[in-house]
Coordinates of C-alpha atoms and ligand atoms in Angstrom, one line a residue:
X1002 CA -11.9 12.5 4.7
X1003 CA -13.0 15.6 2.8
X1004 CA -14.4 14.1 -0.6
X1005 CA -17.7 12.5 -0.9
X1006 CA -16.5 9.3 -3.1
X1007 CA -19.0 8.4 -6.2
X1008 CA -21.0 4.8 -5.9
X1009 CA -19.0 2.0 -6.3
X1010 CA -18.7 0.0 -9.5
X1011 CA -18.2 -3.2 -7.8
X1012 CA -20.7 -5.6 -5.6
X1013 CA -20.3 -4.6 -1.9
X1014 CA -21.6 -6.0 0.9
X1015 CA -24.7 -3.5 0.4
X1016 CA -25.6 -6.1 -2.1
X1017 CA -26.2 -9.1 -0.5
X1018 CA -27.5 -11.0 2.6
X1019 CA -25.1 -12.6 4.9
X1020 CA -27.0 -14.3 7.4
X1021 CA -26.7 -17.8 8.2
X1022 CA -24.0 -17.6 4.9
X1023 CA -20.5 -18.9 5.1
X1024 CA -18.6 -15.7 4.0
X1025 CA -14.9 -16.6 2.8
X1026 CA -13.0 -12.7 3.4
X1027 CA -9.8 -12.1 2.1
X1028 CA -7.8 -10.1 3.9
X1029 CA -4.4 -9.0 3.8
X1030 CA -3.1 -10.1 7.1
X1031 CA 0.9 -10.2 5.7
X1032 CA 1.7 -7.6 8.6
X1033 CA 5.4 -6.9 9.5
X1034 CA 6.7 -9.5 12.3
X1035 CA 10.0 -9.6 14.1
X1036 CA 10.2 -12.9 16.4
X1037 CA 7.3 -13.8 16.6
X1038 CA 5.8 -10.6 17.1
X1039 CA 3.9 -8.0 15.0
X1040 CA 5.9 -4.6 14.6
X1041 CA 2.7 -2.7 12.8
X1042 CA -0.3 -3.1 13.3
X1043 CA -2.1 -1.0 10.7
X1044 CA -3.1 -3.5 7.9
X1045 CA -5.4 -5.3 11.1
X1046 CA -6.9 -2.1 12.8
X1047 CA -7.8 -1.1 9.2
X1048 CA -9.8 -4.6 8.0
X1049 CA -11.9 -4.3 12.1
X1050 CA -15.0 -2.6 10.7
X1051 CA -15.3 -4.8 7.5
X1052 CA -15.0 -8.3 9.5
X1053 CA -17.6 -6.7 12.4
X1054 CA -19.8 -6.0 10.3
X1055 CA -20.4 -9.1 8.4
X1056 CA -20.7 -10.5 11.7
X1057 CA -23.4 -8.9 13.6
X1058 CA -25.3 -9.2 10.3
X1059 CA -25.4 -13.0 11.2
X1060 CA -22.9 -14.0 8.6
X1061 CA -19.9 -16.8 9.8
X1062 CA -16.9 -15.3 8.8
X1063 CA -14.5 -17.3 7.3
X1064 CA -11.2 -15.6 7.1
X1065 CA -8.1 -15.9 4.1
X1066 CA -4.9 -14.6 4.1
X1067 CA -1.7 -14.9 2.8
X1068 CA 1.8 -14.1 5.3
X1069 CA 5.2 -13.4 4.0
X1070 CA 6.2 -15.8 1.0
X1071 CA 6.8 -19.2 2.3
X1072 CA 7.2 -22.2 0.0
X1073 CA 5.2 -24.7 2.0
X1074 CA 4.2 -25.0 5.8
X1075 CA 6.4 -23.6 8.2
X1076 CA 6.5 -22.1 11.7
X1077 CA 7.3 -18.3 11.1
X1078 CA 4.6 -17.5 8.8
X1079 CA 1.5 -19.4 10.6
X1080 CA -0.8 -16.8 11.2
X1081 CA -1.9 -18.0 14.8
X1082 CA -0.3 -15.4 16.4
X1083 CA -1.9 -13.1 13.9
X1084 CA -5.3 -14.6 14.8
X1085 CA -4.3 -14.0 18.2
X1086 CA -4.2 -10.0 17.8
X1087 CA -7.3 -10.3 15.8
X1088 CA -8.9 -11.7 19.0
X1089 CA -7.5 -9.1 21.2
X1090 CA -7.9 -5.9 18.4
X1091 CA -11.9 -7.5 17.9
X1092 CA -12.4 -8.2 21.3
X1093 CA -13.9 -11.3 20.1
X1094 CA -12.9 -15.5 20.1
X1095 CA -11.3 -15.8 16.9
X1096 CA -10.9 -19.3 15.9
X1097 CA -8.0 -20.7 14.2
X1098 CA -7.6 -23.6 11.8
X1099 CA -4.1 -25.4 10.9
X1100 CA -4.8 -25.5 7.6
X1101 CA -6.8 -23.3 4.9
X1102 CA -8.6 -26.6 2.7
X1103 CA -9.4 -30.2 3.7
X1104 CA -10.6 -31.8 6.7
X1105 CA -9.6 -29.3 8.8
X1106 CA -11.0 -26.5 7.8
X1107 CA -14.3 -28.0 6.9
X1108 CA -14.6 -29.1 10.3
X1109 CA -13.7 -25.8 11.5
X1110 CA -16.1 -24.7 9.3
X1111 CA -18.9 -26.7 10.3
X1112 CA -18.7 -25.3 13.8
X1113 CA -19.3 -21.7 13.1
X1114 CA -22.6 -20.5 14.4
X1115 CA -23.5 -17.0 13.1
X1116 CA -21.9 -14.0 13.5
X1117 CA -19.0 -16.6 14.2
X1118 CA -15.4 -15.4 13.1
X1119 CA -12.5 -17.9 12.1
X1120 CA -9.0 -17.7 10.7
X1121 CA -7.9 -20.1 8.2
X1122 CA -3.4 -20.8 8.4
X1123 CA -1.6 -18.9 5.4
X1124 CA -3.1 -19.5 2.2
X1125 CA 0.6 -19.7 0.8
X1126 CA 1.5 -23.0 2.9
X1127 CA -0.1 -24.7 -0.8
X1128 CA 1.4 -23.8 -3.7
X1129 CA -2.4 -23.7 -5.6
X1130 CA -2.7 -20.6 -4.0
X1131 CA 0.1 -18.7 -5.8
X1132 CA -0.2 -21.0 -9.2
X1133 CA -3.9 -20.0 -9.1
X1134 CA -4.8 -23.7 -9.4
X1135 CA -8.2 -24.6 -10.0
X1136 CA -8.0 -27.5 -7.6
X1137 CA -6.9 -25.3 -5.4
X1138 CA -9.7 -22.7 -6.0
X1139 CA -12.3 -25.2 -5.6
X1140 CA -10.8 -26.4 -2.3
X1141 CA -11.5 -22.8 -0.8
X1142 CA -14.3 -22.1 -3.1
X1143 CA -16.0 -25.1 -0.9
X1144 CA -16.0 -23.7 2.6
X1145 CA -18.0 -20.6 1.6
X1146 CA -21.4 -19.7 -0.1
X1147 CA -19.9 -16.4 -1.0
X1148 CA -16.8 -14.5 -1.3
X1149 CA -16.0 -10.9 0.1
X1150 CA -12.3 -9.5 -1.4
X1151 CA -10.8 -6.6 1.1
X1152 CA -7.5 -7.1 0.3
X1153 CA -7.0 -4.3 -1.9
X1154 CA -3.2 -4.8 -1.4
X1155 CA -3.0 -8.2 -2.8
X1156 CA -5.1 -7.7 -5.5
X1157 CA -1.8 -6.8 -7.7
X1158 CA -1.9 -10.7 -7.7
X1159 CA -3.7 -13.2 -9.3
X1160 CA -3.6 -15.9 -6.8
X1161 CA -6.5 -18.7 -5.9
X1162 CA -7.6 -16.8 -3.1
X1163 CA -7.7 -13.9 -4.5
X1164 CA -8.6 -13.8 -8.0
X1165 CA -9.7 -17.4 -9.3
X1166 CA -12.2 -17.6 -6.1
X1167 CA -13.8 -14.8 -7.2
X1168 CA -15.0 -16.6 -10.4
X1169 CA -16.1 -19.5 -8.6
X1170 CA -18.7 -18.0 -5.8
X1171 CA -21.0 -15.1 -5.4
X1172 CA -18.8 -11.8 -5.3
X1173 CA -18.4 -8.7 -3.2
X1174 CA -16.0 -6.1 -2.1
X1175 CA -15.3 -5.6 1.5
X1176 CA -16.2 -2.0 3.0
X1177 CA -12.2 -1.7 3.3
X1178 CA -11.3 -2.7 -0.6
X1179 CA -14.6 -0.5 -1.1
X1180 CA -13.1 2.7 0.5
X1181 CA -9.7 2.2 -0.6
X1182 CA -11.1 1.8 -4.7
X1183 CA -13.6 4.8 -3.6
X1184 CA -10.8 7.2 -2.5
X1185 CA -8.2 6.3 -5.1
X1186 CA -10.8 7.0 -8.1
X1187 CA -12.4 9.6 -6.7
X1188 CA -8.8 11.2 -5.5
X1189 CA -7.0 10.3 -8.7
X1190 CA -9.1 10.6 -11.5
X1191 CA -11.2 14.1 -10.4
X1192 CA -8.2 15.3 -8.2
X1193 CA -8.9 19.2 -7.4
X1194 CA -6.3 20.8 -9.3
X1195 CA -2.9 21.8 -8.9
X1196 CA -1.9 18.0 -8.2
X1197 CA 1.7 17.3 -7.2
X1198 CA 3.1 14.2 -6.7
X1199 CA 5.9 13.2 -4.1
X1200 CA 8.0 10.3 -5.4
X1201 CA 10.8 9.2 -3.0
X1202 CA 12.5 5.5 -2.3
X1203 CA 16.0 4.1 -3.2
X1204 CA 15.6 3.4 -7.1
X1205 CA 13.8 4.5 -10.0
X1206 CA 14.5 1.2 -11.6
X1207 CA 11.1 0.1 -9.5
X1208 CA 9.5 2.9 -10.2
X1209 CA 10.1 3.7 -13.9
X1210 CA 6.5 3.1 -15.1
X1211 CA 5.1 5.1 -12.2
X1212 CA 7.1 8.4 -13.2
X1213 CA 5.8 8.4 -17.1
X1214 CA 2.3 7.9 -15.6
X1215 CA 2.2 10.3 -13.0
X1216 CA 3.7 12.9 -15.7
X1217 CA 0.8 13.0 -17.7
X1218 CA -1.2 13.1 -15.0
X1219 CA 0.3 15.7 -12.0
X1220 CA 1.1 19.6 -12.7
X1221 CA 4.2 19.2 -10.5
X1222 CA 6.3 15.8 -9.7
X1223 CA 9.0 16.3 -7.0
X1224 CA 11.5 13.5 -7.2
X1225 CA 13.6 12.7 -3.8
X1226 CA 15.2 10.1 -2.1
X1227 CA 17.6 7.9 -3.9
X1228 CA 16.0 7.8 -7.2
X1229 CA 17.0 11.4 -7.1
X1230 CA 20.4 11.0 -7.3
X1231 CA 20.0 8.5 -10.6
X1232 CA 18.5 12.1 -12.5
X1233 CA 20.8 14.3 -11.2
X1234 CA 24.0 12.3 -12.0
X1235 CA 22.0 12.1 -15.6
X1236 CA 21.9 15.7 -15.7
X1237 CA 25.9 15.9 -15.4
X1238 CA 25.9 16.9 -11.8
X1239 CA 28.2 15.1 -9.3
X1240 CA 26.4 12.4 -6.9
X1241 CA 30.3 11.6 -5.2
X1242 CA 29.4 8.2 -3.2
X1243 CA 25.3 8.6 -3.6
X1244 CA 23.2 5.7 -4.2
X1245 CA 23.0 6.1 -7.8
X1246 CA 21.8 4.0 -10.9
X1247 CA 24.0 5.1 -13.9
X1248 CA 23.0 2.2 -16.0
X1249 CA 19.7 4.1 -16.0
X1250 CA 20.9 7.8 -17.0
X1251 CA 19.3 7.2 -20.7
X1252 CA 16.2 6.8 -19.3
X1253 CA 16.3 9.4 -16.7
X1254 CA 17.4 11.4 -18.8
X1255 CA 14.2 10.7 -21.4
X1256 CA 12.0 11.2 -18.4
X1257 CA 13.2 14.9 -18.1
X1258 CA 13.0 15.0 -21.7
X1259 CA 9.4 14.0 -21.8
X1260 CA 8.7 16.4 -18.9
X1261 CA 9.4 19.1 -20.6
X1262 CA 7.0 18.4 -23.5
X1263 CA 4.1 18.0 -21.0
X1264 CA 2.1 20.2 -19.0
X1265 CA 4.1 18.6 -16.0
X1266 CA 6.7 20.8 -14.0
X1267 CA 9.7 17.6 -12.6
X1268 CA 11.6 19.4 -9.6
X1269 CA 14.5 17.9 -8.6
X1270 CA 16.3 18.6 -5.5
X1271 CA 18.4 22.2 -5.6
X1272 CA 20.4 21.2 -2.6
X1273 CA 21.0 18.1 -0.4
X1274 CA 22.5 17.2 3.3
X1275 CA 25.3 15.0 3.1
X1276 CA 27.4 13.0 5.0
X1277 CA 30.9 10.7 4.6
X1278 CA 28.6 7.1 5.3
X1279 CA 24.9 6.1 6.2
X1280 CA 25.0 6.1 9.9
X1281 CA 23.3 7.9 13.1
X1282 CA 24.3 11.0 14.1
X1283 CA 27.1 11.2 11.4
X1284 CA 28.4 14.7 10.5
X1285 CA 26.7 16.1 7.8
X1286 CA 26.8 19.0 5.8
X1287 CA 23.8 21.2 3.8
X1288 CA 25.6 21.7 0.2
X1289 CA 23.9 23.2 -3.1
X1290 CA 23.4 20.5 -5.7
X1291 CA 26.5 21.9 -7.6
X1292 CA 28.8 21.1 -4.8
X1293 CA 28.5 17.6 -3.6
X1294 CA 32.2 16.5 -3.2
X1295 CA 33.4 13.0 -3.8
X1296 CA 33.4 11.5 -0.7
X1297 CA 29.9 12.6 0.1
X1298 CA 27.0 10.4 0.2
X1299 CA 23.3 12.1 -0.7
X1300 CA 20.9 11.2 2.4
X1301 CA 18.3 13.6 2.9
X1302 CA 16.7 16.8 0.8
X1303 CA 18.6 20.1 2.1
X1304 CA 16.4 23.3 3.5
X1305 CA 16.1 25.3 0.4
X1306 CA 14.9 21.9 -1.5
X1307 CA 12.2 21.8 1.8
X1308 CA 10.9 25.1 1.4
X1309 CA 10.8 24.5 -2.5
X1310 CA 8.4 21.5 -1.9
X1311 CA 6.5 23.1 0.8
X1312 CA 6.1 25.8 -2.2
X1313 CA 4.0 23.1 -4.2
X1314 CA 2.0 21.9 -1.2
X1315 CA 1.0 25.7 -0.8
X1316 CA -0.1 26.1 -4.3
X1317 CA -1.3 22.1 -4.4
X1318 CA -5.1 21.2 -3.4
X1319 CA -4.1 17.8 -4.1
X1320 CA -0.7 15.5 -2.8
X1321 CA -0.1 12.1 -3.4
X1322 CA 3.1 10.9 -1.9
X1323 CA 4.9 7.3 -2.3
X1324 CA 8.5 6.6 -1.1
X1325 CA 10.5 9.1 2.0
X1326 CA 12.7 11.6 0.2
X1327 CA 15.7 10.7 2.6
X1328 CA 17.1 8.0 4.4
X1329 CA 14.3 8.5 6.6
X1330 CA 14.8 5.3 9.4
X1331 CA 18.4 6.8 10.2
X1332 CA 18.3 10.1 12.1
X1333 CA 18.8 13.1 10.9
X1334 CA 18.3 11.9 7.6
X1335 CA 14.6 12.1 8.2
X1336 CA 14.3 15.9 8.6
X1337 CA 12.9 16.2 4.9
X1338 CA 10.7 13.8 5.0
X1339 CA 9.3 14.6 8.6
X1340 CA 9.3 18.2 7.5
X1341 CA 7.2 17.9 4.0
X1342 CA 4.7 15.2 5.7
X1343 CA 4.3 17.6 8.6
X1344 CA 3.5 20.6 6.3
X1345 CA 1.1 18.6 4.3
X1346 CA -0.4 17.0 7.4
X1347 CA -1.2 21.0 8.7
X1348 CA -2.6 22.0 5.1
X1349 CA -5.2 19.1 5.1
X1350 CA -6.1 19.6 8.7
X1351 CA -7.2 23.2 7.4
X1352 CA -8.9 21.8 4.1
X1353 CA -6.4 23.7 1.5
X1354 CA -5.0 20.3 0.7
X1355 CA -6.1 16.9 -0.1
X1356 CA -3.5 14.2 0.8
X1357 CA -3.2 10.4 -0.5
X1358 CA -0.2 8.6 0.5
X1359 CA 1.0 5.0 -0.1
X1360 CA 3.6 2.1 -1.0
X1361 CA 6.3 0.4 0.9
X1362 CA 7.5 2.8 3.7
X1363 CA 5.2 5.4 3.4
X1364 CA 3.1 4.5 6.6
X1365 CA 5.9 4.3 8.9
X1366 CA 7.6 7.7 7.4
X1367 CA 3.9 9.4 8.0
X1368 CA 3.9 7.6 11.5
X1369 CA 7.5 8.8 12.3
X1370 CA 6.1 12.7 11.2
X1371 CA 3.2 12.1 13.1
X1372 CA 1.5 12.9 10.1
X1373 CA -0.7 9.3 9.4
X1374 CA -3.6 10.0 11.0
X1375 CA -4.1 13.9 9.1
X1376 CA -4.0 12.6 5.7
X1377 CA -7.0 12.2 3.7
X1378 CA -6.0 8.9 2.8
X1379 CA -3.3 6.1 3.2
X1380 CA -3.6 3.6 1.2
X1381 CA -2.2 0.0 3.3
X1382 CA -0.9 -1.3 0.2
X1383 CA 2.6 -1.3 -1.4
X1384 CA 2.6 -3.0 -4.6
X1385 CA -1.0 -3.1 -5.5
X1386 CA -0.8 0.9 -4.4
X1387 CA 2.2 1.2 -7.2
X1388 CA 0.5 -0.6 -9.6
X1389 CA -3.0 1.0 -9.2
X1390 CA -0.9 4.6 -9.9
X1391 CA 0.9 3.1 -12.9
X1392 CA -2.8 2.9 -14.5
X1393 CA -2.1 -0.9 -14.7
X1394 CA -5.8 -3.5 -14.2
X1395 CA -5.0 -5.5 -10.6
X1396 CA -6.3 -9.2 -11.6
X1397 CA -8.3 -9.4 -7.8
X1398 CA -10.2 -6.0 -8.7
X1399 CA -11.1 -6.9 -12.1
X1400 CA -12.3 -10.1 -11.2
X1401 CA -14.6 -8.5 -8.7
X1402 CA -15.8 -5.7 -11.4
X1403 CA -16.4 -9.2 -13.6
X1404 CA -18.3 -11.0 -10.6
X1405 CA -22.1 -12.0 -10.7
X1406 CA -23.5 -10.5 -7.5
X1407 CA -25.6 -13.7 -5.9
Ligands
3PG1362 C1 2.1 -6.8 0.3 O1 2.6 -6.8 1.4 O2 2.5 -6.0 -0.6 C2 1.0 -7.7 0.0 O3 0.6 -8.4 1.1 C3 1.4 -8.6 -1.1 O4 2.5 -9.5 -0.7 P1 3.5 -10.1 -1.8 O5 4.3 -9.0 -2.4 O6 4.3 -11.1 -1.1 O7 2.6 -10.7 -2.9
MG1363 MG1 5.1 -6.6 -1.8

């Protein structure tokens, strides 16, 4: 990290003392799984220090989470094999409850000593939890004497668990919620100027509100991926067999419109790597923007769009990226993406750049580049991370600006 972030406007765990105390923490354990098994592990490693923490300081930790989006119990969204890694990644007995309310938990509950840790089963097994019911609220609100949110990436959502609890006990924000809020203000609204933003991802339909922000906001917005493909199509060019949301070339076309009246320089790919269909290895072809034929499909940036963004990351002192600009999980349609995130990776190693990255696949294109662990900052959240940037209030930060500190 290179920026000393300002206090924090929230109640943090500086705040209060959690000894002997029942601490409900909200986490967001909703980690990637295929069969049983978890395929990232990023969104545990990162919540470690926050749960240790409250631990050693004598408090039982009591911990809330949500997985996937089940509509009532069921076997492949338990988190036991989740509290299982937790175990293993802590080095500590994690104990697991069946169910997040009721008998069971309470008795769970009762057995913690301090410094104790305990996972609760998914939070979305009831349906309070996502309807925000006050029952519901007051179900979980009764295993703890106060609440700790460090979920930053479910706070886009005002759920029971992680927005009404907050109005029912004594609130804090975790040390990871804490850091994330810390870097994101401190990064995004006193960025060292020039800031460009990288916006990639399949369509600008989900990312409509996040491009007019980020305009008034960025001296230079470089738009990749398959969004790209929506603007250039609006800008009469030929996209041939390109992912591609005409319905939306009004809008796009507005966007660029708008651009132009700001301070805000949009760069749009000048040249693009094509190929007949999405697949490995196909045979592809580096054509100028003007010259995609009609049986071509758009899957990465070209080189002379590379070297333009690496351009803006020279002149840049602050990047933040959401969304590959490619079809980054099938090689070589990852070259852009690998290439920019290396170049900004090497530029914040030497401190002429400060790099924030976040949202969806962001994470596993900055793993893929090897790039991850050089950036300032990546934020674990997708949603939440979208939202934050679209300048919208998430309901499970706002209740914790709101909350009484004990
Ligand atoms: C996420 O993975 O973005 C968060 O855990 C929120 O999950 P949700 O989109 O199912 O609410
Ligand atoms: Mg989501």
């Amino acid at each position: 990290m290179t920026k000393s972030a300002p206090l924090s406007p929230f109640p943090t765990l500086n705040d209060v003392v959690v000894k002997g105390k029942r601490v409900l923490v909200r986490v967001d354990l909703n980690v990637p799984m295929e069969n049983g098994r978890i395929t990232d592990s990023t969104r545990i490693e990162r919540i470690l220090s926050n749960i240790r923490e409250i631990s050693s300081k004598g408090g039982k930790v009591i911990i809330l989470s949500h997985l996937g989006r089940p509509k009532g119990p069921e076997r492949e969204t338990s988190l036991k094999p989740v509290a299982v890694a937790l175990e293993h990644e802590l080095g500590r007995i994690v104990s697991f409850a069946s169910d997040c309310v009721g008998e069971v938990a309470k008795s769970a509950v009762n057995a913690l000593r301090d410094g104790d840790i305990l996972l609760l089963e998914n939070t979305r097994f009831h349906a309070g939890e996502t309807k925000n019911d006050p029952d519901f609220v007051n179900a979980l609100a009764e295993l703890g004497d106060i609440y700790v949110n460090d979920a930053f990436s479910t706070s886009h959502r005002a759920h029971a668990s992680t927005e009404g609890i907050a109005h029912r006990l004594p609130a804090y924000a975790g040390r990871t919620m804490q850091l994330e809020l810390e870097m994101l203000t401190s990064m995004l609204a006193h960025p060292n100027r020039p800031m460009a933003a990288i916006v990639g991802g399949a369509k600008v339909s989900t990312k409509l509100e996040l491009l007019g922000n980020l305009m008034r906001r960025v001296d230079y917005l470089f738009i990749g991926g398959g969004m790209a493909n929506t603007f250039l199509a609006a800008s009469g060019k030929a996209v041939g067999k390109s992912l591609c949301e005409l319905q939306l070339a009004d809008v796009a076309r507005k966007i660029l419109a708008d651009a132009d009246a700001t301070n805000c320089q949009l760069v749009l790919p000048v040249d693009a790597i094509v190929a007949p269909r999405l697949e490995p290895n196909a045979s592809v072809r580096a054509v100028s923007i003007d010259a995609v034929g009609d049986n071509d499909m758009i899957l990465d940036i070209g080189p002379r769009t590379i070297a333009k963004v690496v351009g803006i990351l020279a002149e840049a002192r602050t990047v933040v990226w959401n969304g590959p600009v490619g079809a980054f999980e099938v090689p070589p349609f990852d070259t852009g993406t690998v290439a920019i995130a290396k170049v900004a990776a090497l530029l914040t190693k030497v401190h002429a750049l400060e790099t924030i990255g976040g949202g969806g696949d962001t994470i596993a294109a900055l793993n893929k580049a090897n790039a991850y662990h050089d950036f300032t900052y990546v934020s674990t959240a997708g949603g939440a991370f979208l939202e934050w940037l679209e300048g919208k209030l998430l309901p499970g930060v706002e209740a914790l600006r709101g909350a009484k500190a004990a």
